[in-house]
Amino acid sequence: MHFSSTSQQTTSVPLKQAVLKGLAEDGGLYMPASIPVLPASFFEQLHQLSLPEIAFTVASAFLLEDVPAHVLKPLVEETLNFEIPLVEVEKDVYSLELFHGPTMAFKDVGARFMSRLMAYFTQDKSGEMKVIVATSGDTGSAVAAGFHNVPGIQVYILFPKGKVSPLQQKQLTTWGDNITAIEVEGTFDDCQQLAKQALADKELNRQGRITSANSINIARLIPQSFYYFYAYGQLQQQGKPIVFSVPSGNFGNLTGGLLAAAMGLPVHRFVAATNANNVVPQYLQTGLYSPRSSVQTISNAMDVGSPSNFARMEALFGGELEQFRRRIAGYTFTDEETRKTIREVYRQHGYLLDPHGAVAYSGARKFLAEAPEPAIAVFLETAHPAKFREVMEATLGEAISIPARLQEFSEKQEHIVPMQNRFEELKAILSQA
Ligand SMILES: *Cc1c(COP(=O)(O)O)cnc(C)c1O
């Protein structure tokens, strides 16, 4: 299968090139040149299939021409070597817990898949590859976990100074070895812009291979469709329309869902749930898309003012506002509302939402309240609450327990390379190695 750029100014490329380049030459994002529709028999069987079985079928539809089954099958199984439970929080509202991977955020799914695919595509080549990743909090550590001590790969994480939670920062900065954590005096959008600039820079590309591990990479997007099929399968026999509420920042997770729908998964609607960084809900409401600087919130991994995957959603909807509106409902919530939701859901149902999951839960509830017919809402719980310990404890007024996997990070020494928001500084850092 070939992949084409959302900017449509270059010809389509094979999978390997799309994965190793990250961003298309014309600055666009790669999308499958055509989206395979899966057979009805697959959808009928969904409830009987395991997550790795579903993932292998979905991945095969995109990758089998380029990655043989005997490689792809174990790759998918290793990616998903943790549970993704679907938990009923209250009647018709389910939490899809995507945080049981090694760094305890949903980013593990895409990062584990991508790192293994990149390692497969580079195994024959000698020489180093630089992987650059901008993070709003969780992507950096998931990518670091995927690539730590992989020979021939150097990872550079760009994170916004003072805008990630203390535990997230520990998870970014304590790896050492082939992982470098760069603290940027700026916002996530600045980090993302710097990463894009590095990928497009002719001189850096001459020095050696360089790629991106952000959700702009198609190898992260495809696996983010797997769990929509899996969750749907567990609920389909209830016979009600199924809605997914996705806590969104860069919109890679939601675009994964749209991909599943384009492959034939009969999702009723998607809810784009955002914090105050609400350019997409505003677009749905007014028809005007106006990206702007991000503002800081307690759901910091969604503090994105110019979401990269908007270009992919536009490509899927042919740029038509009405198509967007037909498929996606957009809601936005303040930090105050998010805190209130965390408290209420904990008191009423004993379920601990993290600030991102709380935004998604609120989106699910709002959709159900406004829907003319009964439906089931699945909200994506994208991170373990303990990653946001300070916010959680201040919100609940009580201590929460920290899983050993996170505790380990907090005991390690941080290593940080600081820089201003200037591309020349980044270039100097990348050229040193
Ligand atoms: C990255 C992230 C999000 C936002 O996902 P996008 O794909 O960027 O929309 C939501 N919640 C958490 C915990 C995240 O780490």
XYZ file of C-alpha atoms and ligand atoms in Angstrom:
448
model
C 0.000 0.000 0.000
C 1.119 3.531 -0.750
C 0.749 6.630 1.368
C 0.022 10.097 0.084
C 0.502 13.530 1.591
C -2.426 15.562 2.873
C -0.926 18.500 0.962
C -1.128 16.457 -2.263
C 1.874 18.146 -3.834
C 4.055 15.034 -4.041
C 3.464 11.536 -5.330
C 2.602 8.733 -2.926
C 5.358 6.686 -1.269
C 5.686 3.118 0.046
C 5.105 2.371 3.741
C 8.794 2.206 4.591
C 9.426 5.709 3.318
C 6.338 7.124 5.033
C 7.405 5.603 8.353
C 11.056 6.608 8.133
C 10.368 10.134 6.844
C 7.514 10.905 9.219
C 6.499 14.063 7.388
C 5.979 14.305 3.614
C 8.378 16.419 1.590
C 5.672 19.022 0.909
C 5.085 19.436 4.657
C 1.868 17.398 4.629
C 1.028 14.323 6.709
C 0.912 10.847 5.241
C -2.421 9.076 4.835
C -3.174 5.688 3.276
C -3.664 6.316 -0.460
C -6.873 4.300 -0.138
C -8.543 2.996 3.004
C -9.317 -0.734 2.983
C -12.843 -1.721 4.012
C -12.919 -4.900 6.099
C -15.411 -7.690 5.310
C -18.781 -7.944 7.085
C -17.734 -11.330 8.537
C -14.969 -9.593 10.506
C -17.417 -7.182 12.114
C -19.847 -9.982 12.947
C -17.086 -11.871 14.782
C -15.609 -8.903 16.635
C -17.020 -9.922 20.025
C -15.235 -13.281 19.817
C -11.806 -11.936 18.877
C -8.955 -10.984 21.192
C -7.316 -7.581 20.970
C -4.164 -8.957 19.245
C -6.328 -10.913 16.772
C -8.283 -7.790 15.875
C -5.103 -5.728 15.686
C -3.441 -8.209 13.352
C -6.390 -8.170 10.942
C -6.538 -4.372 10.922
C -2.765 -3.935 10.604
C -2.617 -6.544 7.818
C -5.041 -4.522 5.720
C -2.517 -1.676 5.623
C 0.860 -3.353 5.987
C 0.868 -6.905 4.698
C 2.327 -5.977 1.297
C 5.353 -4.455 3.026
C 5.742 -6.483 6.220
C 5.422 -10.287 6.055
C 2.892 -11.947 8.379
C 5.591 -13.772 10.346
C 7.025 -10.352 11.295
C 3.772 -8.442 11.662
C 2.044 -10.947 13.939
C 4.648 -10.955 16.739
C 5.090 -7.201 16.269
C 1.396 -6.660 16.987
C 1.447 -9.102 19.900
C 4.468 -7.418 21.518
C 2.887 -3.991 21.032
C -0.228 -5.108 22.889
C 1.314 -7.135 25.701
C -0.913 -5.339 28.223
C -4.654 -5.254 28.840
C -7.049 -2.589 27.543
C -10.056 -3.203 29.785
C -13.503 -1.753 29.151
C -15.007 -0.768 32.508
C -18.648 0.184 33.075
C -18.630 3.356 35.178
C -22.397 3.834 35.155
C -25.312 2.749 32.992
C -24.381 3.155 29.309
C -21.086 4.904 30.079
C -17.895 2.887 29.724
C -14.242 3.723 30.316
C -11.784 2.242 27.824
C -8.650 2.093 29.983
C -5.739 2.700 27.660
C -3.190 3.316 30.415
C -1.984 -0.149 31.379
C 1.187 -0.023 29.254
C 4.736 0.637 30.479
C 4.470 4.450 30.726
C 0.795 4.413 31.733
C -0.678 6.512 28.928
C -2.386 5.533 25.669
C 0.677 6.775 23.783
C 2.284 3.398 24.554
C 0.105 1.706 21.922
C 1.275 3.862 19.020
C 4.845 4.264 20.248
C 5.416 0.540 20.785
C 4.076 -0.282 17.336
C 6.035 2.468 15.618
C 9.358 1.745 17.325
C 9.175 -1.910 16.339
C 8.230 -1.074 12.765
C 11.087 1.442 12.495
C 13.541 -1.082 13.918
C 12.353 -3.609 11.295
C 12.789 -1.129 8.447
C 16.260 -0.041 9.573
C 17.751 -3.395 10.580
C 19.541 -3.835 7.243
C 21.076 -0.361 7.242
C 24.169 0.729 9.019
C 24.498 4.232 10.443
C 22.537 6.058 13.010
C 19.004 7.354 12.871
C 17.815 10.348 14.855
C 14.255 10.245 16.116
C 12.799 13.594 17.144
C 9.670 13.815 19.218
C 7.783 16.805 20.593
C 5.727 15.982 23.662
C 2.924 17.581 25.633
C 3.684 15.135 28.439
C 3.103 11.493 27.544
C 4.388 10.893 24.018
C 8.035 11.486 24.915
C 8.231 8.785 27.547
C 6.250 6.259 25.511
C 8.646 6.783 22.594
C 11.682 6.650 24.913
C 10.424 3.364 26.373
C 10.027 1.983 22.845
C 13.542 2.962 21.724
C 15.634 2.829 24.902
C 18.939 1.079 24.096
C 17.861 0.147 20.565
C 21.194 0.125 18.668
C 21.641 2.790 15.997
C 18.818 5.004 17.220
C 19.182 8.332 19.044
C 16.019 9.856 20.492
C 15.573 13.600 21.124
C 12.565 14.573 23.215
C 11.427 18.209 23.068
C 9.218 19.182 26.007
C 7.802 22.577 27.085
C 9.447 23.906 30.237
C 7.224 23.826 33.306
C 4.203 22.578 31.359
C 4.311 18.850 32.090
C 3.443 17.257 35.431
C 6.369 16.482 37.801
C 5.985 12.729 37.276
C 5.712 13.142 33.517
C 8.934 15.162 33.619
C 10.652 12.371 35.543
C 9.454 9.914 32.890
C 10.999 12.086 30.154
C 14.337 12.980 31.696
C 15.645 9.936 33.584
C 16.429 7.472 30.777
C 20.004 8.412 29.840
C 21.839 6.280 27.237
C 20.440 6.989 23.744
C 17.629 9.261 25.010
C 18.189 13.048 25.260
C 15.571 15.243 26.947
C 15.522 18.845 25.688
C 13.619 21.407 27.742
C 12.279 24.178 25.507
C 11.504 27.657 26.765
C 8.072 27.672 25.090
C 4.811 25.760 24.549
C 4.100 22.309 23.087
C 3.198 23.997 19.799
C 6.675 25.552 19.740
C 8.210 22.105 20.331
C 6.119 20.634 17.532
C 7.121 23.440 15.189
C 10.814 22.930 16.009
C 10.505 19.191 15.332
C 8.834 19.817 11.971
C 11.538 22.318 11.058
C 14.267 19.814 11.920
C 12.680 17.170 9.691
C 12.493 19.575 6.771
C 16.020 20.960 7.261
C 18.244 20.079 4.296
C 21.501 20.254 6.214
C 20.321 17.972 9.042
C 19.008 15.512 6.468
C 22.406 15.498 4.759
C 24.129 14.691 8.055
C 22.156 11.505 8.539
C 18.753 9.947 8.715
C 16.254 11.848 10.778
C 12.614 11.101 11.492
C 9.709 12.029 13.732
C 7.914 9.949 16.322
C 4.964 12.290 16.735
C 1.426 11.393 15.815
C 2.296 12.912 12.473
C 3.937 9.516 11.859
C 1.494 7.142 10.168
C 2.972 4.214 12.153
C 1.444 5.679 15.293
C -1.890 6.460 13.759
C -2.734 2.983 12.440
C -2.430 1.172 15.822
C -4.576 3.876 17.420
C -7.490 2.429 15.468
C -7.169 -1.096 16.965
C -8.887 -0.520 20.281
C -11.974 1.103 18.772
C -12.786 -2.217 17.074
C -12.071 -4.092 20.294
C -14.315 -1.909 22.483
C -17.065 -1.904 19.878
C -17.001 -5.704 19.737
C -17.682 -5.970 23.447
C -20.778 -3.768 23.238
C -22.262 -4.494 19.830
C -24.661 -7.155 21.092
C -26.471 -4.615 23.241
C -27.941 -3.280 20.013
C -27.645 0.435 20.816
C -25.748 3.055 18.811
C -22.178 3.379 20.093
C -20.435 6.706 20.553
C -16.752 7.282 21.364
C -15.718 10.328 23.374
C -12.059 11.150 22.837
C -10.056 13.582 24.990
C -8.236 15.484 22.274
C -5.198 17.685 21.806
C -3.342 16.865 18.633
C -6.284 14.703 17.462
C -4.212 11.621 16.681
C -6.347 9.417 18.904
C -9.617 10.641 17.408
C -8.225 10.318 13.871
C -7.407 6.682 14.727
C -11.118 6.246 15.435
C -12.078 7.920 12.174
C -9.778 5.483 10.397
C -11.598 2.569 12.058
C -14.916 4.055 10.941
C -13.629 4.506 7.388
C -12.685 0.793 7.439
C -16.318 0.003 8.150
C -16.704 0.114 11.935
C -20.267 1.408 12.396
C -19.537 4.044 15.057
C -22.584 6.259 15.595
C -20.693 9.454 16.417
C -17.382 10.670 17.804
C -17.157 13.281 20.506
C -14.159 15.597 20.366
C -13.759 16.551 24.019
C -11.249 19.326 24.711
C -10.083 21.605 27.487
C -9.836 25.381 26.884
C -7.706 24.620 23.792
C -10.851 24.225 21.746
C -10.062 25.177 18.155
C -11.797 22.057 16.802
C -15.060 22.373 18.802
C -15.066 26.033 17.720
C -14.603 25.013 14.114
C -17.547 22.618 14.409
C -19.660 25.390 15.859
C -18.694 28.349 13.695
C -17.113 26.834 10.576
C -13.991 28.898 11.176
C -10.749 27.104 11.889
C -8.381 29.404 13.702
C -5.369 27.735 15.308
C -3.791 29.835 18.041
C -1.276 29.602 20.874
C -2.114 26.988 23.446
C -3.071 27.856 27.014
C -2.038 25.835 30.049
C -4.640 23.589 31.724
C -4.743 20.685 34.209
C -5.202 18.255 31.302
C -1.806 19.322 29.992
C -1.329 16.567 27.410
C -4.174 18.228 25.473
C -2.703 21.742 25.560
C -2.405 22.031 21.796
C -3.449 25.143 19.912
C -2.672 23.954 16.406
C -3.519 20.247 16.141
C -1.452 18.457 13.507
C -4.074 15.874 12.687
C -6.615 18.466 11.607
C -5.030 18.074 8.160
C -5.801 14.349 8.231
C -9.397 14.900 9.331
C -9.831 17.389 6.504
C -8.452 14.829 4.071
C -10.913 12.206 5.354
C -13.864 14.606 5.101
C -12.862 16.161 1.802
C -12.545 19.477 3.624
C -16.322 19.668 4.085
C -17.647 21.179 7.285
C -20.926 19.264 6.976
C -19.048 15.954 6.915
C -17.153 16.979 10.033
C -20.397 17.840 11.783
C -22.108 14.639 10.733
C -19.340 12.509 12.275
C -18.075 14.569 15.217
C -19.692 16.503 18.041
C -17.365 18.927 19.816
C -17.494 19.946 23.469
C -15.119 21.943 25.592
C -14.697 21.993 29.387
C -12.974 24.337 31.816
C -10.539 23.155 34.494
C -13.183 24.004 37.071
C -15.677 21.648 35.403
C -13.005 18.968 35.097
C -12.172 19.105 38.801
C -15.852 18.927 39.680
C -16.288 15.881 37.438
C -13.317 14.094 39.023
C -14.812 14.650 42.489
C -18.349 13.649 41.527
C -17.454 10.484 39.651
C -15.172 9.401 42.471
C -17.862 10.001 45.095
C -20.794 8.571 43.161
C -19.140 5.631 41.437
C -15.804 5.137 43.199
C -14.063 5.542 39.845
C -10.922 7.653 39.637
C -10.731 9.686 36.418
C -7.510 11.415 35.430
C -7.932 15.033 34.194
C -7.908 13.917 30.512
C -10.337 11.056 31.030
C -12.531 13.456 33.013
C -12.824 15.742 29.983
C -13.779 12.741 27.851
C -16.287 11.509 30.443
C -17.899 14.960 30.501
C -18.102 14.883 26.705
C -19.767 11.468 26.826
C -22.336 12.617 29.377
C -23.139 15.781 27.477
C -23.628 13.856 24.264
C -25.963 11.320 25.907
C -27.946 14.109 27.571
C -28.518 15.838 24.223
C -29.018 12.700 22.104
C -32.575 12.131 20.881
C -32.313 8.315 21.252
C -30.585 6.055 23.786
C -26.953 5.281 23.041
C -23.895 3.793 24.692
C -20.912 6.074 25.220
C -17.355 4.831 25.536
C -14.905 7.428 26.773
C -11.176 6.920 26.300
C -9.292 6.975 29.613
C -5.898 7.970 28.246
C -3.635 8.121 31.321
C -3.324 6.737 34.828
C -4.499 9.360 37.372
C -1.265 9.028 39.375
C 0.645 10.696 36.524
C -1.100 13.879 37.691
C -0.686 13.293 41.383
C -0.558 16.964 42.460
C -3.715 17.926 40.565
C -5.547 14.799 41.713
C -4.692 15.208 45.371
C -5.535 18.921 45.396
C -8.847 18.128 43.672
C -9.873 15.258 45.929
C -8.333 16.527 49.154
C -6.836 13.112 49.820
C -3.736 11.132 48.905
C -3.877 8.728 45.968
C -1.710 5.652 45.578
C 1.148 5.634 43.089
C 1.801 2.425 41.111
C 5.312 0.981 41.471
C 5.932 1.524 37.751
C 5.593 5.289 38.271
C 7.270 5.382 41.665
C 10.452 3.968 40.120
C 10.784 6.973 37.825
C 10.422 9.466 40.623
C 13.494 8.065 42.358
C 15.819 8.523 39.368
C 18.161 11.393 38.495
C 17.010 13.874 35.796
C 19.228 14.881 32.857
C 18.067 17.949 30.957
C 19.431 19.911 27.993
C 17.844 23.383 28.194
C 17.254 25.594 25.145
C 15.440 28.746 24.015
C 12.697 28.468 21.403
C 15.212 28.912 18.568
C 15.762 26.458 15.742
C 19.481 27.242 15.495
C 19.959 25.984 19.057
C 18.183 22.729 18.279
C 20.238 22.309 15.149
C 23.443 22.683 17.173
C 22.280 20.021 19.654
C 21.304 17.610 16.882
C 24.546 18.178 14.985
C 26.763 17.455 17.991
C 25.969 13.777 18.209
C -1.674 12.853 24.148
C -2.763 12.740 25.120
C -4.072 13.124 24.821
C -4.432 13.757 23.499
O -4.319 12.854 22.429
P -4.210 13.430 20.934
O -4.017 12.237 20.093
O -3.032 14.350 20.941
O -5.474 14.152 20.662
C -5.057 12.921 25.756
N -4.781 12.397 26.960
C -3.522 12.034 27.309
C -3.292 11.503 28.667
C -2.477 12.183 26.399
O -1.241 11.816 26.745
